[in-house]
């Protein structure tokens, strides 16, 4: 009778059950280590699922967009851009203008009411801005029947009741909060008393925005024209047939923008609407942010996985004898490996599931509280099961990969050596080392391909379509860089051990111990490496972003100055008889000094006298020679934002200061922000113009035009008077809308009248937060209630700087936490080594120094290599991101490189016990 030697039926199931039972027993026996691994997997999954839920909740669906814009209306129309332009199908505020040739007169836009298709009922909304309390505080006003059934889902009365008369209004909660009013009290706008009957919430709009909702057709809205902020008119279409994309394009031809329910629900194909070239996907902020998120996510997940790997390595060492007994009784090496792998799978699965549940719950609570309080940050709670499960699976996979290396190592270990407590020294295999070199080469090839694709896609018409591809390639290259670096760390540690002879005994022993216990030292170094790379990425990204923000800051006047217009109601559609006389500069300075309580000298700026009539105002604009015009694509996008011809041309005359100033050397110094060059001073005295950018000067001459521009929706423009003057160029420290300066004699030679237009004063550093509003109210009072323009140039927003440094600080904190965890694991794993040292007579100080050297080696090696790995994605991202310059924050990086090993070594010194409990000494095979 033959002997059956085949596999037992159900052997795999039995083996899996045994592996699970042993793994679960080890998990319960070592609760502290198990909880650490669960927490290491749970925290990144919690963060990723929470962020994913918040991002999804912040992105509106098509129906939510429609609800916030239309309610249940079919469409709305607004004359908002030149005829012939093409709007974005969904983001109707984004338009692609039709180029206008030199000397051509733009076509007039049609009246919105004239393009309303037949078969629709209409509702008309008018909106603008007025000022409460002598014009100091702006408030939006909107005239619309907000309680019409078509707006049932768009507007909700929160408190109070609907208006019953023309002088009764609903307001947003922001009006009550900002102005200290209550329901039943009276609000005064332009000497018109309005009774507040209740509060109204507009879906998709922040409750904090102060808005007053007037009855439809209220004449007060049209008064915004006299206040310098022209009202907009929107017509809602109710009922009728759906407006399709062809209908939208026909109305675009007449200068009318359309928000159509049918188009938003079913946008046209890109072949019919090439809007992607001017979508957010091509912006510098979008590309840089996505690069940081993708690469940062890769580094964070790698760091957590490697820390978990170090914890598994320590755990495997503690259960080595149990696994060796199994091996001695005939258990297959694959079963021994499965015990550790199942442990990783169970702990990773628990951490991933708990992290997904907690992350989703916390994000849901945050979004719900925000929506309930009337904030517009989130639209609704959007949960994507596929994304959430995918992120949880990534966490579980990270744990599985973390457990695989120590599992493979213990399954190949000698059972005899493990049972007698000895550990051997096994050199790093050449196969792993050369595999790591191959992965590093692949990383540079993938990352290089991403850089090449991004650098060759700078044409703004194709940049947005290719952005996801080169971002993904650079992210994949960062992941391969981490993997390849980890694979070569074993040989690197061996090289350190061979070169450790000059070091003192404690340091030499620490390096040799790291080489002997690579299953523990390599994951620990790699974990510090990954988290240090993440911290380096965060710090450098913050520095690059702040540099970009400062270089692209929109200035209204020279840095740290207060600019006050002397022409009340400027840019308002008023006749000469209705215009307020200019303010006296002495009165303006006296008000500022009285509010501040200290003397503050100002400088009066002059410009050309430009007049306004009921329908139009004169405007001054620079005439750009064709050779100096900014190169653009067929779709009108700027080809190269760094091209000197594209600098600031659209910002001239957009601030309180004159488009061309008239003054002397003192005015030139103030506008430049530095001491003017001798050539500029001489040119000013010789009757020439000092231009502030090369764009305005061609062959030593600057040309500008004074033309009448309409203030109505048609925005007509008449042919203007053109002037030419010899000019030199000197760049100011900041560009704030002034094209240049000439002397009063030069202005007189051009037969142009001048007028005092603004006062520039240094902004007081110790000013109270309400300083600007208080000054605004006082100035409006002396202007008989007319609005006086006041702006302060205070530089980049400090909140942005704080936010960016908070991101960097979080990365540094994560790096230090990883050092602390790696140090703690090393201290736990080195108990038997310390017992051996104590047994051969080593004093406590030497043992503490030995432990500190171990931790310092791990932290220093990981920090130095991690800093280089963290800088690599930045070096790859700068060439593919438009307008971004490489800025390396050497001081924070140096502090990180110094603090990381010092904290690791110090923690190991403190937590290594001088008096050891009784334990078996480690033996060396």
CSV table of N, CA and C in Angstrom, one decimal, residues 386-514:
chain,number,residue,atom,x,y,z
A,386,UNK,N,-15.3,55.2,-2.1
A,386,UNK,CA,-14.2,54.6,-2.8
A,386,UNK,C,-12.9,55.3,-2.4
A,387,UNK,N,-12.9,56.6,-2.2
A,387,UNK,CA,-11.7,57.3,-1.8
A,387,UNK,C,-11.4,57.0,-0.3
A,388,UNK,N,-12.4,56.9,0.6
A,388,UNK,CA,-12.1,56.6,2.0
A,388,UNK,C,-11.6,55.2,2.1
A,389,UNK,N,-12.2,54.2,1.4
A,389,UNK,CA,-11.7,52.8,1.5
A,389,UNK,C,-10.3,52.7,0.9
A,390,UNK,N,-10.1,53.5,-0.2
A,390,UNK,CA,-8.7,53.5,-0.8
A,390,UNK,C,-7.7,54.0,0.1
A,391,UNK,N,-8.0,55.0,0.9
A,391,UNK,CA,-7.0,55.6,1.8
A,391,UNK,C,-6.8,54.6,3.0
A,392,UNK,N,-7.9,54.0,3.4
A,392,UNK,CA,-7.7,53.0,4.5
A,392,UNK,C,-6.9,51.8,4.0
A,393,UNK,N,-7.1,51.4,2.8
A,393,UNK,CA,-6.3,50.3,2.2
A,393,UNK,C,-4.9,50.7,2.1
A,394,UNK,N,-4.6,51.9,1.8
A,394,UNK,CA,-3.2,52.4,1.8
A,394,UNK,C,-2.5,52.2,3.1
A,395,UNK,N,-3.3,52.6,4.2
A,395,UNK,CA,-2.7,52.4,5.5
A,395,UNK,C,-2.5,51.0,5.9
A,396,UNK,N,-3.4,50.1,5.6
A,396,UNK,CA,-3.2,48.7,5.9
A,396,UNK,C,-2.1,48.1,5.1
A,397,UNK,N,-2.0,48.6,3.8
A,397,UNK,CA,-0.9,48.1,3.0
A,397,UNK,C,0.5,48.6,3.5
A,398,UNK,N,0.5,49.8,4.0
A,398,UNK,CA,1.7,50.3,4.6
A,398,UNK,C,2.2,49.4,5.8
A,399,UNK,N,1.2,49.0,6.6
A,399,UNK,CA,1.5,48.1,7.8
A,399,UNK,C,2.0,46.8,7.3
A,400,UNK,N,1.3,46.3,6.2
A,400,UNK,CA,1.7,45.0,5.7
A,400,UNK,C,3.2,45.0,5.2
A,401,UNK,N,3.5,46.1,4.4
A,401,UNK,CA,4.8,46.2,3.9
A,401,UNK,C,5.8,46.4,5.0
A,402,UNK,N,5.4,47.1,6.1
A,402,UNK,CA,6.3,47.3,7.2
A,402,UNK,C,6.7,46.0,7.9
A,403,UNK,N,5.7,45.1,8.0
A,403,UNK,CA,5.9,43.8,8.6
A,403,UNK,C,6.6,42.8,7.8
A,404,UNK,N,6.6,43.0,6.5
A,404,UNK,CA,7.2,42.0,5.5
A,404,UNK,C,8.7,41.8,5.7
A,405,UNK,N,9.4,42.9,5.8
A,405,UNK,CA,10.9,42.8,5.9
A,405,UNK,C,11.3,42.0,7.1
A,406,UNK,N,10.9,42.5,8.4
A,406,UNK,CA,11.3,41.7,9.5
A,406,UNK,C,10.8,40.2,9.5
A,407,UNK,N,9.6,40.0,8.9
A,407,UNK,CA,9.0,38.7,8.8
A,407,UNK,C,9.9,37.8,7.9
A,408,UNK,N,10.3,38.4,6.8
A,408,UNK,CA,11.2,37.6,5.9
A,408,UNK,C,12.6,37.3,6.6
A,409,UNK,N,13.0,38.3,7.4
A,409,UNK,CA,14.3,38.1,8.1
A,409,UNK,C,14.2,37.0,9.1
A,410,UNK,N,13.2,37.0,9.9
A,410,UNK,CA,13.1,36.0,11.0
A,410,UNK,C,12.8,34.6,10.5
A,411,UNK,N,12.1,34.5,9.3
A,411,UNK,CA,11.8,33.2,8.7
A,411,UNK,C,13.1,32.5,8.2
A,412,UNK,N,14.1,33.3,8.0
A,412,UNK,CA,15.4,32.7,7.5
A,412,UNK,C,16.5,32.6,8.5
A,413,UNK,N,16.1,33.0,9.8
A,413,UNK,CA,17.1,33.0,10.8
A,413,UNK,C,17.3,31.5,11.3
A,414,UNK,N,18.5,31.3,11.9
A,414,UNK,CA,18.9,30.0,12.5
A,414,UNK,C,18.1,29.8,13.8
A,415,UNK,N,17.4,28.7,13.8
A,415,UNK,CA,16.6,28.3,15.0
A,415,UNK,C,17.6,28.1,16.2
A,416,UNK,N,18.7,27.4,16.0
A,416,UNK,CA,19.7,27.2,17.0
A,416,UNK,C,20.2,28.5,17.7
A,417,UNK,N,20.6,29.4,16.8
A,417,UNK,CA,21.1,30.7,17.3
A,417,UNK,C,20.1,31.5,18.0
A,418,UNK,N,18.8,31.4,17.6
A,418,UNK,CA,17.8,32.1,18.2
A,418,UNK,C,17.5,31.5,19.6
A,419,UNK,N,17.5,30.2,19.7
A,419,UNK,CA,17.2,29.5,21.0
A,419,UNK,C,18.2,29.8,22.1
A,420,UNK,N,19.5,29.9,21.6
A,420,UNK,CA,20.5,30.2,22.6
A,420,UNK,C,20.7,31.7,22.9
A,421,UNK,N,20.0,32.5,22.2
A,421,UNK,CA,20.0,34.0,22.4
A,421,UNK,C,21.1,34.7,21.7
A,422,UNK,N,21.7,34.1,20.7
A,422,UNK,CA,22.8,34.8,20.0
A,422,UNK,C,22.3,35.4,18.7
A,423,UNK,N,23.0,36.4,18.3
A,423,UNK,CA,22.6,37.1,17.0
A,423,UNK,C,23.9,37.2,16.2
A,424,UNK,N,23.7,36.9,14.9
A,424,UNK,CA,24.9,36.9,14.1
A,424,UNK,C,25.0,38.2,13.3
A,425,UNK,N,26.1,38.4,12.7
A,425,UNK,CA,26.3,39.6,11.8
A,425,UNK,C,26.3,39.1,10.4
A,426,UNK,N,25.3,39.6,9.7
A,426,UNK,CA,25.1,39.3,8.3
A,426,UNK,C,25.3,40.5,7.4
A,427,UNK,N,26.3,40.5,6.6
A,427,UNK,CA,26.5,41.7,5.7
A,427,UNK,C,25.3,42.0,4.8
A,428,UNK,N,25.1,43.3,4.5
A,428,UNK,CA,24.0,43.6,3.6
A,428,UNK,C,24.3,43.0,2.2
A,429,UNK,N,23.3,42.4,1.6
A,429,UNK,CA,23.5,41.7,0.3
A,429,UNK,C,23.7,42.7,-0.8
A,430,UNK,N,24.5,42.3,-1.7
A,430,UNK,CA,24.8,43.1,-2.9
A,430,UNK,C,23.6,43.3,-3.8
A,431,UNK,N,22.7,42.2,-3.7
A,431,UNK,CA,21.5,42.2,-4.5
A,431,UNK,C,20.6,43.4,-4.1
A,432,UNK,N,20.4,43.6,-2.8
A,432,UNK,CA,19.6,44.7,-2.3
A,432,UNK,C,20.2,46.0,-2.6
A,433,UNK,N,21.6,46.1,-2.4
A,433,UNK,CA,22.3,47.4,-2.7
A,433,UNK,C,22.1,47.8,-4.2
A,434,UNK,N,22.4,46.9,-5.1
A,434,UNK,CA,22.3,47.2,-6.5
A,434,UNK,C,20.9,47.4,-6.9
A,435,UNK,N,19.9,46.7,-6.2
A,435,UNK,CA,18.5,47.0,-6.5
A,435,UNK,C,18.2,48.4,-6.1
A,436,UNK,N,18.7,48.8,-4.9
A,436,UNK,CA,18.5,50.2,-4.5
A,436,UNK,C,19.0,51.2,-5.5
A,437,UNK,N,20.3,51.0,-6.0
A,437,UNK,CA,20.8,51.9,-7.0
A,437,UNK,C,20.0,51.9,-8.2
A,438,UNK,N,19.4,50.8,-8.6
A,438,UNK,CA,18.5,50.8,-9.8
A,438,UNK,C,17.3,51.6,-9.5
A,439,UNK,N,16.7,51.5,-8.3
A,439,UNK,CA,15.5,52.2,-8.0
A,439,UNK,C,15.8,53.7,-8.0
A,440,UNK,N,17.0,54.1,-7.4
A,440,UNK,CA,17.4,55.5,-7.4
A,440,UNK,C,17.5,56.1,-8.8
A,441,UNK,N,18.1,55.2,-9.7
A,441,UNK,CA,18.2,55.7,-11.1
A,441,UNK,C,16.8,55.8,-11.7
A,442,UNK,N,15.9,54.9,-11.4
A,442,UNK,CA,14.6,55.0,-11.9
A,442,UNK,C,13.9,56.3,-11.3
A,443,UNK,N,14.2,56.6,-10.1
A,443,UNK,CA,13.6,57.8,-9.5
A,443,UNK,C,14.0,59.0,-10.2
A,444,UNK,N,15.3,59.1,-10.5
A,444,UNK,CA,15.8,60.3,-11.3
A,444,UNK,C,15.2,60.3,-12.7
A,445,UNK,N,15.0,59.2,-13.3
A,445,UNK,CA,14.4,59.1,-14.7
A,445,UNK,C,13.0,59.6,-14.6
A,446,UNK,N,12.2,59.1,-13.6
A,446,UNK,CA,10.8,59.4,-13.5
A,446,UNK,C,10.6,60.9,-13.2
A,447,UNK,N,11.4,61.3,-12.2
A,447,UNK,CA,11.3,62.7,-11.8
A,447,UNK,C,11.8,63.6,-12.9
A,448,UNK,N,12.9,63.2,-13.6
A,448,UNK,CA,13.4,64.0,-14.7
A,448,UNK,C,12.3,64.1,-15.8
A,449,UNK,N,11.6,63.0,-16.1
A,449,UNK,CA,10.6,63.0,-17.1
A,449,UNK,C,9.5,64.0,-16.7
A,450,UNK,N,9.1,64.1,-15.4
A,450,UNK,CA,8.1,65.0,-14.9
A,450,UNK,C,8.6,66.5,-15.1
A,451,UNK,N,9.9,66.7,-14.8
A,451,UNK,CA,10.4,68.1,-15.0
A,451,UNK,C,10.5,68.4,-16.4
A,452,UNK,N,10.9,67.5,-17.3
A,452,UNK,CA,10.9,67.8,-18.7
A,452,UNK,C,9.5,68.1,-19.3
A,453,UNK,N,8.5,67.3,-18.9
A,453,UNK,CA,7.2,67.5,-19.3
A,453,UNK,C,6.6,68.8,-18.9
A,454,UNK,N,6.9,69.1,-17.6
A,454,UNK,CA,6.4,70.4,-17.1
A,454,UNK,C,7.1,71.6,-17.7
A,455,UNK,N,8.4,71.5,-17.9
A,455,UNK,CA,9.2,72.6,-18.4
A,455,UNK,C,8.9,72.8,-19.9
A,456,UNK,N,8.5,71.7,-20.6
A,456,UNK,CA,8.2,71.9,-22.0
A,456,UNK,C,6.7,72.2,-22.2
A,457,UNK,N,5.9,72.3,-21.2
A,457,UNK,CA,4.5,72.6,-21.3
A,457,UNK,C,4.1,74.0,-20.7
A,458,UNK,N,5.1,74.9,-20.9
A,458,UNK,CA,4.8,76.3,-20.3
A,458,UNK,C,3.8,77.1,-21.2
A,459,UNK,N,3.5,76.6,-22.4
A,459,UNK,CA,2.5,77.2,-23.1
A,459,UNK,C,1.2,77.2,-22.3
A,460,UNK,N,0.6,78.4,-21.9
A,460,UNK,CA,-0.5,78.3,-21.0
A,460,UNK,C,-1.8,77.7,-21.6
A,461,UNK,N,-1.8,77.5,-22.9
A,461,UNK,CA,-3.0,76.8,-23.5
A,461,UNK,C,-3.0,75.3,-23.2
A,462,UNK,N,-1.8,74.7,-23.0
A,462,UNK,CA,-1.7,73.3,-22.7
A,462,UNK,C,-1.2,73.0,-21.3
A,463,UNK,N,-0.8,74.0,-20.6
A,463,UNK,CA,-0.2,73.7,-19.2
A,463,UNK,C,-1.2,73.1,-18.3
A,464,UNK,N,-2.5,73.5,-18.2
A,464,UNK,CA,-3.4,72.9,-17.3
A,464,UNK,C,-3.7,71.4,-17.6
A,465,UNK,N,-3.7,71.1,-18.9
A,465,UNK,CA,-4.0,69.7,-19.2
A,465,UNK,C,-2.9,68.8,-18.8
A,466,UNK,N,-1.7,69.3,-18.9
A,466,UNK,CA,-0.5,68.4,-18.5
A,466,UNK,C,-0.1,68.5,-17.1
A,467,UNK,N,-0.6,69.4,-16.3
A,467,UNK,CA,-0.3,69.6,-14.9
A,467,UNK,C,-0.4,68.3,-14.1
A,468,UNK,N,-1.6,67.6,-14.2
A,468,UNK,CA,-1.7,66.4,-13.4
A,468,UNK,C,-0.7,65.3,-13.8
A,469,UNK,N,-0.2,65.3,-15.0
A,469,UNK,CA,0.7,64.3,-15.4
A,469,UNK,C,2.1,64.6,-14.8
A,470,UNK,N,2.6,65.8,-15.0
A,470,UNK,CA,4.0,66.0,-14.4
A,470,UNK,C,4.0,66.1,-12.9
A,471,UNK,N,2.8,66.5,-12.3
A,471,UNK,CA,2.7,66.4,-10.8
A,471,UNK,C,2.8,65.0,-10.4
A,472,UNK,N,2.1,64.1,-11.1
A,472,UNK,CA,2.1,62.7,-10.7
A,472,UNK,C,3.5,62.0,-11.0
A,473,UNK,N,4.2,62.4,-12.0
A,473,UNK,CA,5.5,61.9,-12.3
A,473,UNK,C,6.5,62.3,-11.2
A,474,UNK,N,6.4,63.6,-10.8
A,474,UNK,CA,7.3,64.1,-9.8
A,474,UNK,C,7.0,63.4,-8.4
A,475,UNK,N,5.7,63.2,-8.1
A,475,UNK,CA,5.4,62.4,-6.9
A,475,UNK,C,5.9,61.0,-6.9
A,476,UNK,N,5.7,60.3,-8.1
A,476,UNK,CA,6.2,59.0,-8.2
A,476,UNK,C,7.7,58.9,-8.1
A,477,UNK,N,8.4,59.9,-8.6
A,477,UNK,CA,9.8,60.0,-8.5
A,477,UNK,C,10.3,60.2,-7.1
A,478,UNK,N,9.5,60.9,-6.3
A,478,UNK,CA,9.8,61.1,-4.8
A,478,UNK,C,9.6,59.8,-4.1
A,479,UNK,N,8.6,59.0,-4.4
A,479,UNK,CA,8.4,57.7,-3.8
A,479,UNK,C,9.5,56.8,-4.1
A,480,UNK,N,9.9,56.7,-5.4
A,480,UNK,CA,11.1,55.9,-5.8
A,480,UNK,C,12.4,56.3,-5.1
A,481,UNK,N,12.5,57.6,-5.0
A,481,UNK,CA,13.7,58.1,-4.3
A,481,UNK,C,13.8,57.6,-2.9
A,482,UNK,N,12.7,57.7,-2.1
A,482,UNK,CA,12.6,57.2,-0.8
A,482,UNK,C,13.0,55.7,-0.7
A,483,UNK,N,12.3,54.9,-1.6
A,483,UNK,CA,12.5,53.4,-1.6
A,483,UNK,C,14.0,53.1,-1.9
A,484,UNK,N,14.5,53.7,-3.0
A,484,UNK,CA,15.9,53.5,-3.4
A,484,UNK,C,16.9,53.8,-2.3
A,485,UNK,N,16.7,55.0,-1.6
A,485,UNK,CA,17.6,55.4,-0.5
A,485,UNK,C,17.5,54.4,0.6
A,486,UNK,N,16.3,53.9,1.0
A,486,UNK,CA,16.2,52.9,2.1
A,486,UNK,C,16.9,51.6,1.7
A,487,UNK,N,16.9,51.2,0.5
A,487,UNK,CA,17.5,50.0,0.1
A,487,UNK,C,19.0,50.0,0.1
A,488,UNK,N,19.6,51.2,0.0
A,488,UNK,CA,21.1,51.3,0.0
A,488,UNK,C,21.6,51.7,1.4
A,489,UNK,N,20.7,51.9,2.4
A,489,UNK,CA,21.1,52.2,3.7
A,489,UNK,C,21.9,51.1,4.4
A,490,UNK,N,21.6,49.9,4.1
A,490,UNK,CA,22.3,48.8,4.8
A,490,UNK,C,23.8,48.8,4.5
A,491,UNK,N,24.1,49.0,3.2
A,491,UNK,CA,25.5,49.1,2.8
A,491,UNK,C,26.2,50.4,3.4
A,492,UNK,N,25.4,51.4,3.4
A,492,UNK,CA,25.9,52.7,4.0
A,492,UNK,C,26.2,52.5,5.5
A,493,UNK,N,25.4,51.8,6.2
A,493,UNK,CA,25.7,51.6,7.6
A,493,UNK,C,26.9,50.7,7.8
A,494,UNK,N,27.1,49.7,6.9
A,494,UNK,CA,28.3,48.8,7.0
A,494,UNK,C,29.5,49.7,6.7
A,495,UNK,N,29.4,50.6,5.7
A,495,UNK,CA,30.6,51.5,5.4
A,495,UNK,C,30.9,52.4,6.6
A,496,UNK,N,29.9,52.9,7.3
A,496,UNK,CA,30.2,53.6,8.5
A,496,UNK,C,30.9,52.8,9.6
A,497,UNK,N,30.4,51.5,9.7
A,497,UNK,CA,31.1,50.6,10.7
A,497,UNK,C,32.5,50.4,10.4
A,498,UNK,N,32.9,50.2,9.1
A,498,UNK,CA,34.3,50.0,8.7
A,498,UNK,C,35.1,51.2,8.9
A,499,UNK,N,34.5,52.4,8.9
A,499,UNK,CA,35.3,53.6,9.0
A,499,UNK,C,35.2,54.2,10.4
A,500,UNK,N,34.8,53.4,11.4
A,500,UNK,CA,34.5,54.0,12.8
A,500,UNK,C,35.7,53.9,13.7
A,501,UNK,N,36.9,53.5,13.2
A,501,UNK,CA,38.0,53.3,14.1
A,501,UNK,C,38.5,54.6,14.8
A,502,UNK,N,38.4,55.7,14.2
A,502,UNK,CA,38.9,56.9,14.9
A,502,UNK,C,37.9,57.4,16.1
A,503,UNK,N,36.7,56.9,16.1
A,503,UNK,CA,35.8,57.3,17.1
A,503,UNK,C,36.1,56.8,18.5
A,504,UNK,N,35.6,57.4,19.5
A,504,UNK,CA,35.7,56.9,20.9
A,504,UNK,C,35.0,55.5,21.0
A,505,UNK,N,35.3,54.8,22.1
A,505,UNK,CA,34.7,53.4,22.2
A,505,UNK,C,33.1,53.4,22.1
A,506,UNK,N,32.5,54.3,22.8
A,506,UNK,CA,31.0,54.3,22.8
A,506,UNK,C,30.5,54.5,21.3
A,507,UNK,N,31.0,55.5,20.6
A,507,UNK,CA,30.6,55.7,19.3
A,507,UNK,C,30.9,54.6,18.3
A,508,UNK,N,32.1,54.0,18.5
A,508,UNK,CA,32.5,52.9,17.6
A,508,UNK,C,31.6,51.7,17.9
A,509,UNK,N,31.3,51.4,19.1
A,509,UNK,CA,30.4,50.3,19.4
A,509,UNK,C,28.9,50.6,18.9
A,510,UNK,N,28.5,51.8,19.0
A,510,UNK,CA,27.1,52.2,18.5
A,510,UNK,C,27.0,51.9,17.0
A,511,UNK,N,28.0,52.3,16.3
A,511,UNK,CA,28.0,52.2,14.8
A,511,UNK,C,28.1,50.7,14.5
A,512,UNK,N,28.9,49.9,15.1
A,512,UNK,CA,29.0,48.5,14.9
A,512,UNK,C,27.7,47.8,15.3
A,513,UNK,N,27.1,48.2,16.3
A,513,UNK,CA,25.8,47.6,16.7
A,513,UNK,C,24.7,47.9,15.7
A,514,UNK,N,24.8,49.1,15.1
A,514,UNK,CA,23.8,49.4,14.0
A,514,UNK,C,24.0,48.5,12.8
